[in-house]
N, CA, C and O atoms as a MOPAC input file, in Angstrom:
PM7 MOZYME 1SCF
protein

 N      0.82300 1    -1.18800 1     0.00000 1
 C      0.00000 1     0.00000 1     0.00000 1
 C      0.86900 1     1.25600 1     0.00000 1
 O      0.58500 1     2.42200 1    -0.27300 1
 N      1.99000 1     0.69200 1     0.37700 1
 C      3.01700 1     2.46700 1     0.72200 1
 C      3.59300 1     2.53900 1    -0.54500 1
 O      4.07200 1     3.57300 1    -1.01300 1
 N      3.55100 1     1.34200 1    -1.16900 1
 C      4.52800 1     1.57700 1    -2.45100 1
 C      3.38900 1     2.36300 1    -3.60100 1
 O      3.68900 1     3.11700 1    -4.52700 1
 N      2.16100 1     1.94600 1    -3.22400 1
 C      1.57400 1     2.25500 1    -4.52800 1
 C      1.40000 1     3.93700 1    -4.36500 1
 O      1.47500 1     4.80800 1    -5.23300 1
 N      1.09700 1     4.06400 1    -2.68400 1
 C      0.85400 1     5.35100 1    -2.20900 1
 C      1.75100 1     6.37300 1    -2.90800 1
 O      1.44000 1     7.37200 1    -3.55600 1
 N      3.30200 1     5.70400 1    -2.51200 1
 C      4.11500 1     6.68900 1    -3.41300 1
 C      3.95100 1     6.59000 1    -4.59800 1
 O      3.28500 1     7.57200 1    -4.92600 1
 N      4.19100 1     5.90100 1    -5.57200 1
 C      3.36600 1     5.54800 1    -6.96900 1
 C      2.58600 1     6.61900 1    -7.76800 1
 O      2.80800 1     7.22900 1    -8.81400 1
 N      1.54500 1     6.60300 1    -6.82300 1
 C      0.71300 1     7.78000 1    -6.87700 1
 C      1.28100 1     9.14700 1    -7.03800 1
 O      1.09900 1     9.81900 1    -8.05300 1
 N      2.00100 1     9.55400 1    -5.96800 1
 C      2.45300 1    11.02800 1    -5.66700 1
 C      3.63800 1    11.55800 1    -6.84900 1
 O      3.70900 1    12.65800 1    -7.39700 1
 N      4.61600 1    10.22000 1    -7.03100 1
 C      5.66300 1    10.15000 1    -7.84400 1
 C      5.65200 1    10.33100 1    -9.15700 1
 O      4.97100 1     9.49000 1    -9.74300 1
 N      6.20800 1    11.19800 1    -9.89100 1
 C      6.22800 1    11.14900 1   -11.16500 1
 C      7.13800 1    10.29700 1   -11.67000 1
 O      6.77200 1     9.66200 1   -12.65900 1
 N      8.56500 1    10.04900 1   -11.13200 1
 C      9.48700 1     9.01800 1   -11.42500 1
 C      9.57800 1     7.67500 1   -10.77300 1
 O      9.52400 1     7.25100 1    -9.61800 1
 N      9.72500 1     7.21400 1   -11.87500 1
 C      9.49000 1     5.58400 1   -11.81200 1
 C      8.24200 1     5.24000 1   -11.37800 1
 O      7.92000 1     4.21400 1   -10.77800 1
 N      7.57200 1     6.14100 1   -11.71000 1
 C      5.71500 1     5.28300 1   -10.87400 1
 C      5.22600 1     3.75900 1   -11.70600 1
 O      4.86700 1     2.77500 1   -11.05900 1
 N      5.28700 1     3.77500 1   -13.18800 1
 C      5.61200 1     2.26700 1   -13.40200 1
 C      5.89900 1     1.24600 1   -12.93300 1
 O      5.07600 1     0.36200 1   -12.69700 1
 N      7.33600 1     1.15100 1   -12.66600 1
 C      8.18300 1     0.58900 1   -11.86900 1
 C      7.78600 1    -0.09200 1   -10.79200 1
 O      7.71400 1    -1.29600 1   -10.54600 1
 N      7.46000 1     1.20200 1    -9.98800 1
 C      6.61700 1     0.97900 1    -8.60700 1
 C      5.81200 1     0.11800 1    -8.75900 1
 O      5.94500 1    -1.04200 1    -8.36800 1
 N      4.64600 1     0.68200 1    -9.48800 1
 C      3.64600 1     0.05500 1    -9.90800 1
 C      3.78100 1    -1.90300 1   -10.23500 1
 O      3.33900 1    -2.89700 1    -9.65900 1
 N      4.65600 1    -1.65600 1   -11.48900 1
 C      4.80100 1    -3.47100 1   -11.49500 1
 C      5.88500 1    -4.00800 1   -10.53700 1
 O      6.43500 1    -5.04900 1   -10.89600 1
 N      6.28900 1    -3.42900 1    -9.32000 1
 C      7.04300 1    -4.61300 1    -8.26400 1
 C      5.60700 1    -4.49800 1    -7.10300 1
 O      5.61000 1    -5.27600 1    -6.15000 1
 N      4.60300 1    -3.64500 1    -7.23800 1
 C      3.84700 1    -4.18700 1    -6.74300 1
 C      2.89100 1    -5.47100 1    -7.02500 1
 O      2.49100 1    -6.34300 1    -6.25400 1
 N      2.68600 1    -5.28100 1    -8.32800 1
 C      1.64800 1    -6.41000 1    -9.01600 1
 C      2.67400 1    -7.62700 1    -9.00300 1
 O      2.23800 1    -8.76900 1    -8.86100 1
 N      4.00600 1    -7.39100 1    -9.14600 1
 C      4.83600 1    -8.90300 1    -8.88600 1
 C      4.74100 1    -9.34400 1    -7.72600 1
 O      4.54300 1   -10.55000 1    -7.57900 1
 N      4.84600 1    -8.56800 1    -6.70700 1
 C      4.63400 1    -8.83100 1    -5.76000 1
 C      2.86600 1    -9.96900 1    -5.47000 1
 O      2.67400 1   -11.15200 1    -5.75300 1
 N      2.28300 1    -9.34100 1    -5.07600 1
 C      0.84100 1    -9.69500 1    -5.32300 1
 C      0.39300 1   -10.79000 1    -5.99100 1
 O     -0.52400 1   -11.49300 1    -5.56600 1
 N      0.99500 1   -10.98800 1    -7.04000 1
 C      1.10100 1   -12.14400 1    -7.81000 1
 C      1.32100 1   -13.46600 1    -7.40500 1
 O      0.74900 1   -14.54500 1    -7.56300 1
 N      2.42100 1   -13.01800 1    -6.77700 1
 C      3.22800 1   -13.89400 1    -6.16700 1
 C      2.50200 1   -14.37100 1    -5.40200 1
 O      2.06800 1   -15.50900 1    -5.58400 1
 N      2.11000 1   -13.50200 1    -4.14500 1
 C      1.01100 1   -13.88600 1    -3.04300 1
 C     -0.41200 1   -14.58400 1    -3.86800 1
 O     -0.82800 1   -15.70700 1    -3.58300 1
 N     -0.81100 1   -14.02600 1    -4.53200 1
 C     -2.35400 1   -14.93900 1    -5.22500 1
 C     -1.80200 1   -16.35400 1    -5.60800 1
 O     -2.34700 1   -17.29200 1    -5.02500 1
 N     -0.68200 1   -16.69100 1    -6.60800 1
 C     -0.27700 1   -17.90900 1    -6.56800 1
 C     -0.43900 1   -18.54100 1    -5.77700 1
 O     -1.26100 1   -19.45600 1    -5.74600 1
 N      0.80700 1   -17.99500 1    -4.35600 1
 C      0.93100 1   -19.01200 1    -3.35400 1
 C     -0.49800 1   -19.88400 1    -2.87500 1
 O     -0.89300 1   -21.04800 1    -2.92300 1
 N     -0.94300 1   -18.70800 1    -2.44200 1
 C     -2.62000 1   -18.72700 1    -1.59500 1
 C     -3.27000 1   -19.88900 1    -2.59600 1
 O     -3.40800 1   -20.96700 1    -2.01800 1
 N     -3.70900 1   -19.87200 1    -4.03700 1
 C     -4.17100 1   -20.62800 1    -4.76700 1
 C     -3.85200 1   -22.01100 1    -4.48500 1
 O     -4.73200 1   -22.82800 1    -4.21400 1
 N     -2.21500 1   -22.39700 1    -4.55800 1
 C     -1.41400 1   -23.45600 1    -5.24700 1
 C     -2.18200 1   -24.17900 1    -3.58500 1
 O     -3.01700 1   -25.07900 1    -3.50300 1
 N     -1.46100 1   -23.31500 1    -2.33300 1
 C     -1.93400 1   -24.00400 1    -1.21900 1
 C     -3.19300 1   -24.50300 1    -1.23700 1
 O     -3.35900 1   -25.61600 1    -0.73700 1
 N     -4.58400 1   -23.63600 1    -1.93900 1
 C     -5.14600 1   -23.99200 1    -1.25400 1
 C     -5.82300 1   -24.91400 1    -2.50400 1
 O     -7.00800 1   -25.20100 1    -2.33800 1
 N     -5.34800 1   -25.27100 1    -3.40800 1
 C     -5.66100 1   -26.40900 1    -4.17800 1
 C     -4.66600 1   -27.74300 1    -3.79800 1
 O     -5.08100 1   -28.90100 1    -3.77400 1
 N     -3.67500 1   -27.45200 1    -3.59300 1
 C     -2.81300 1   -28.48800 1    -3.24800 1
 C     -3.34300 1   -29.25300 1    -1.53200 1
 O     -3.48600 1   -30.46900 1    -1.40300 1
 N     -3.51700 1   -28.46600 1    -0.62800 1
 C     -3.65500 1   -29.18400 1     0.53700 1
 C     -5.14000 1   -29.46300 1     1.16200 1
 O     -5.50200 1   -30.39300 1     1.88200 1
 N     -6.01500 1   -28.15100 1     0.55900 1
 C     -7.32100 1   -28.19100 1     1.03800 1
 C     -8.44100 1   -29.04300 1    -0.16900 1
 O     -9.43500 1   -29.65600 1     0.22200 1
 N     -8.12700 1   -28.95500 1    -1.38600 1
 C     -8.43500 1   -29.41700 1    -2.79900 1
 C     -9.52900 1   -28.30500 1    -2.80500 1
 O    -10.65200 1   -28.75600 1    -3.02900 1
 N     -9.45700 1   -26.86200 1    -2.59700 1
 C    -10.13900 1   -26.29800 1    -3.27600 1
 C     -9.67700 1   -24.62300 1    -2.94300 1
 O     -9.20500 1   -24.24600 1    -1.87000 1
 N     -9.88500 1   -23.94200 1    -3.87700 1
 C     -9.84600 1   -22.51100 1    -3.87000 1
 C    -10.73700 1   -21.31500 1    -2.91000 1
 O    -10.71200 1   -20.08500 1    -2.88000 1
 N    -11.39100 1   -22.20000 1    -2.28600 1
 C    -12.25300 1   -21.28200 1    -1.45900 1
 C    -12.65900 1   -21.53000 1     0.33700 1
 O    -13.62000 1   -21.34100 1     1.08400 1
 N    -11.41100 1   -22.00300 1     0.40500 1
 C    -11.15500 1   -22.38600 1     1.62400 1
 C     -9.66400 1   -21.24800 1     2.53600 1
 O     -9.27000 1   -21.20100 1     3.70100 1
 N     -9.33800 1   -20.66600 1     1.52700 1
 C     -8.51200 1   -19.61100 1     1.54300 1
 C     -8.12300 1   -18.55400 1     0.31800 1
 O     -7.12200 1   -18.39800 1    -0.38100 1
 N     -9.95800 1   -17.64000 1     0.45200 1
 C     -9.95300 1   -16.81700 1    -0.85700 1
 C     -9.21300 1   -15.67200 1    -0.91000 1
 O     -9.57200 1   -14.71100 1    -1.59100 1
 N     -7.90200 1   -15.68200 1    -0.05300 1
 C     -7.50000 1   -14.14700 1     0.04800 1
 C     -6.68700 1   -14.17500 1    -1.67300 1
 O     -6.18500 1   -13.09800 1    -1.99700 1
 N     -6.60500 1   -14.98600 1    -2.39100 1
 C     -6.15700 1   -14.80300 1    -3.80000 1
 C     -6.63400 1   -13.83200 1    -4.68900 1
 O     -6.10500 1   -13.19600 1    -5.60100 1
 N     -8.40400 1   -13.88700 1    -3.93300 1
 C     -9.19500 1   -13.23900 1    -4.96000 1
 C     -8.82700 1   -11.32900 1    -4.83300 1
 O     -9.09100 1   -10.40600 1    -5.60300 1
 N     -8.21000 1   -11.36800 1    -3.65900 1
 C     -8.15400 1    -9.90000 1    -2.96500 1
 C     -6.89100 1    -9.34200 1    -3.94200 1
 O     -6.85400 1    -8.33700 1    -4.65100 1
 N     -6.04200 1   -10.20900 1    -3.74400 1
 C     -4.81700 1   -10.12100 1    -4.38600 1
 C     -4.96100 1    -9.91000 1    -5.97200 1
 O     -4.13700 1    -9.40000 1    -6.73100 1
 N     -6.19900 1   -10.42800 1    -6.26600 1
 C     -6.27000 1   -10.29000 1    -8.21800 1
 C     -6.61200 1    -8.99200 1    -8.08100 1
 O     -6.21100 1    -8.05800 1    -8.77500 1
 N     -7.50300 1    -8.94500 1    -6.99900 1
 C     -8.72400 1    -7.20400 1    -7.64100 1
 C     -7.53600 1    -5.87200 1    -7.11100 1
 O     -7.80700 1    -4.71000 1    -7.41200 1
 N     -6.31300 1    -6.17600 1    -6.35900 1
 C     -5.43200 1    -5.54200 1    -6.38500 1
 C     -4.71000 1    -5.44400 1    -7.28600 1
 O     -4.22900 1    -4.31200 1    -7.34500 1
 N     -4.20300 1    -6.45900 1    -8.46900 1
 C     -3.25400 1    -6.05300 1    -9.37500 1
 C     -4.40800 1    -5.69800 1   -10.83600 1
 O     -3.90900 1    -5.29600 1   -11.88700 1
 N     -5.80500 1    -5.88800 1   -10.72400 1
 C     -6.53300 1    -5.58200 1   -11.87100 1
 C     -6.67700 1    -3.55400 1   -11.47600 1
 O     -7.25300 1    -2.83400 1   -12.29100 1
 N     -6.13300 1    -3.02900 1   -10.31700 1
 C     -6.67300 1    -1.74100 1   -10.03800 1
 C     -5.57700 1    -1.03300 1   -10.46500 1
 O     -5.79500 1     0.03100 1   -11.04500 1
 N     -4.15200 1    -1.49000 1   -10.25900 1
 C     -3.03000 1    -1.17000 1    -9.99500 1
 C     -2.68300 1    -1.25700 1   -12.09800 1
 O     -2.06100 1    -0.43100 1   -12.76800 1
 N     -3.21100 1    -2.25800 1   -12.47000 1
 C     -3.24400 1    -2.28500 1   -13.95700 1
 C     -3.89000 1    -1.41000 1   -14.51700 1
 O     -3.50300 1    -0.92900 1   -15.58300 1
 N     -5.13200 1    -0.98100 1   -13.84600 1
 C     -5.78500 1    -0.41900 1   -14.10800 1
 C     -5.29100 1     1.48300 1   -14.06500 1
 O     -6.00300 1     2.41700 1   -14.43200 1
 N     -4.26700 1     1.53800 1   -13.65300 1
 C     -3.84100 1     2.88900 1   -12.98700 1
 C     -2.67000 1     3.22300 1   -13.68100 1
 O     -2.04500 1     4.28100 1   -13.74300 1
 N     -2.47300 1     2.02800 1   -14.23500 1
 C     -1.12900 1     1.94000 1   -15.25300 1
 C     -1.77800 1     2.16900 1   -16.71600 1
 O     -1.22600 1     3.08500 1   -17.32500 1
 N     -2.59100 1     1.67800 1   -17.25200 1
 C     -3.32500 1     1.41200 1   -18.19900 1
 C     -3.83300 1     3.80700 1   -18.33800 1
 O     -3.42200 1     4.55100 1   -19.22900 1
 N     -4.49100 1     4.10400 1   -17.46900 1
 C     -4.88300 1     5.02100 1   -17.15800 1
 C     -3.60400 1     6.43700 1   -17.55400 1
 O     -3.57100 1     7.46100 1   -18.23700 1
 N     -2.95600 1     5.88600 1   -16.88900 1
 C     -1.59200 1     6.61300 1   -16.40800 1
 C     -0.99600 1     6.63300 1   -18.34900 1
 O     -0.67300 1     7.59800 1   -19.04300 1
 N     -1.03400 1     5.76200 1   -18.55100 1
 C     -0.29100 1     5.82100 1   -20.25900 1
 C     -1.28300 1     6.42000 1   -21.28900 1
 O     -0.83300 1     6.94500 1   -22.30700 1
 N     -2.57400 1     6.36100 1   -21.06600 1
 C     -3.70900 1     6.99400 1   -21.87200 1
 C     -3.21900 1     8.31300 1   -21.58400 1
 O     -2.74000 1     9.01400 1   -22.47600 1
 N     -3.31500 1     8.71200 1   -20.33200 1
 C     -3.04900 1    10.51300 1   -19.91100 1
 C     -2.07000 1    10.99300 1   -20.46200 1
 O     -2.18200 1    12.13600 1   -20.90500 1
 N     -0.83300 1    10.29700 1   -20.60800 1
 C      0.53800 1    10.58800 1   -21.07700 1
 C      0.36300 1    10.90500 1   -22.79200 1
 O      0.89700 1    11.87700 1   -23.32600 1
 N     -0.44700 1     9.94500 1   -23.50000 1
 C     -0.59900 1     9.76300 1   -24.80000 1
 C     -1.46400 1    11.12500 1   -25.43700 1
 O     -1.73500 1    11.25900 1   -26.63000 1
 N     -1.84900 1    12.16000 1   -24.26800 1
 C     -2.99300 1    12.77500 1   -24.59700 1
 C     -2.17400 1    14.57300 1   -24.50600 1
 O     -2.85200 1    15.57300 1   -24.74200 1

């Protein structure tokens, strides 16, 4: 959250920022998934994955945003 916070404020490297957060995050939705298909046999026994997607679809979303504005 602090990274994106700065992200936000930053004109340099806000990209950057931006995708070591979604790597980040990623990372975490994997894990959460793999566990909870691998040990529980199902995905909804530990949905914090889903939190983790609608975080890197916002953060894409801000990137996506961010390059339209630039283009304009």
């Amino acid at each position: 959250s602090a990274i994106l916070l700065l992200a936000a404020k930053r004109h340099n490297g806000r990209e950057l920022l931006t995708w070591i957060v979604i790597a980040q995050f990623a990372a975490f939705a994997l894990i959460f998934a793999f566990y909870g298909i691998t040990r529980f046999g199902t995905l909804f026994l530990m949905p914090q994955w889903i939190a983790f997607l609608i975080i890197i679809g916002v953060s894409l979303g801000g990137i996506y945003t961010h390059r339209k504005q630039v283009k304009s």
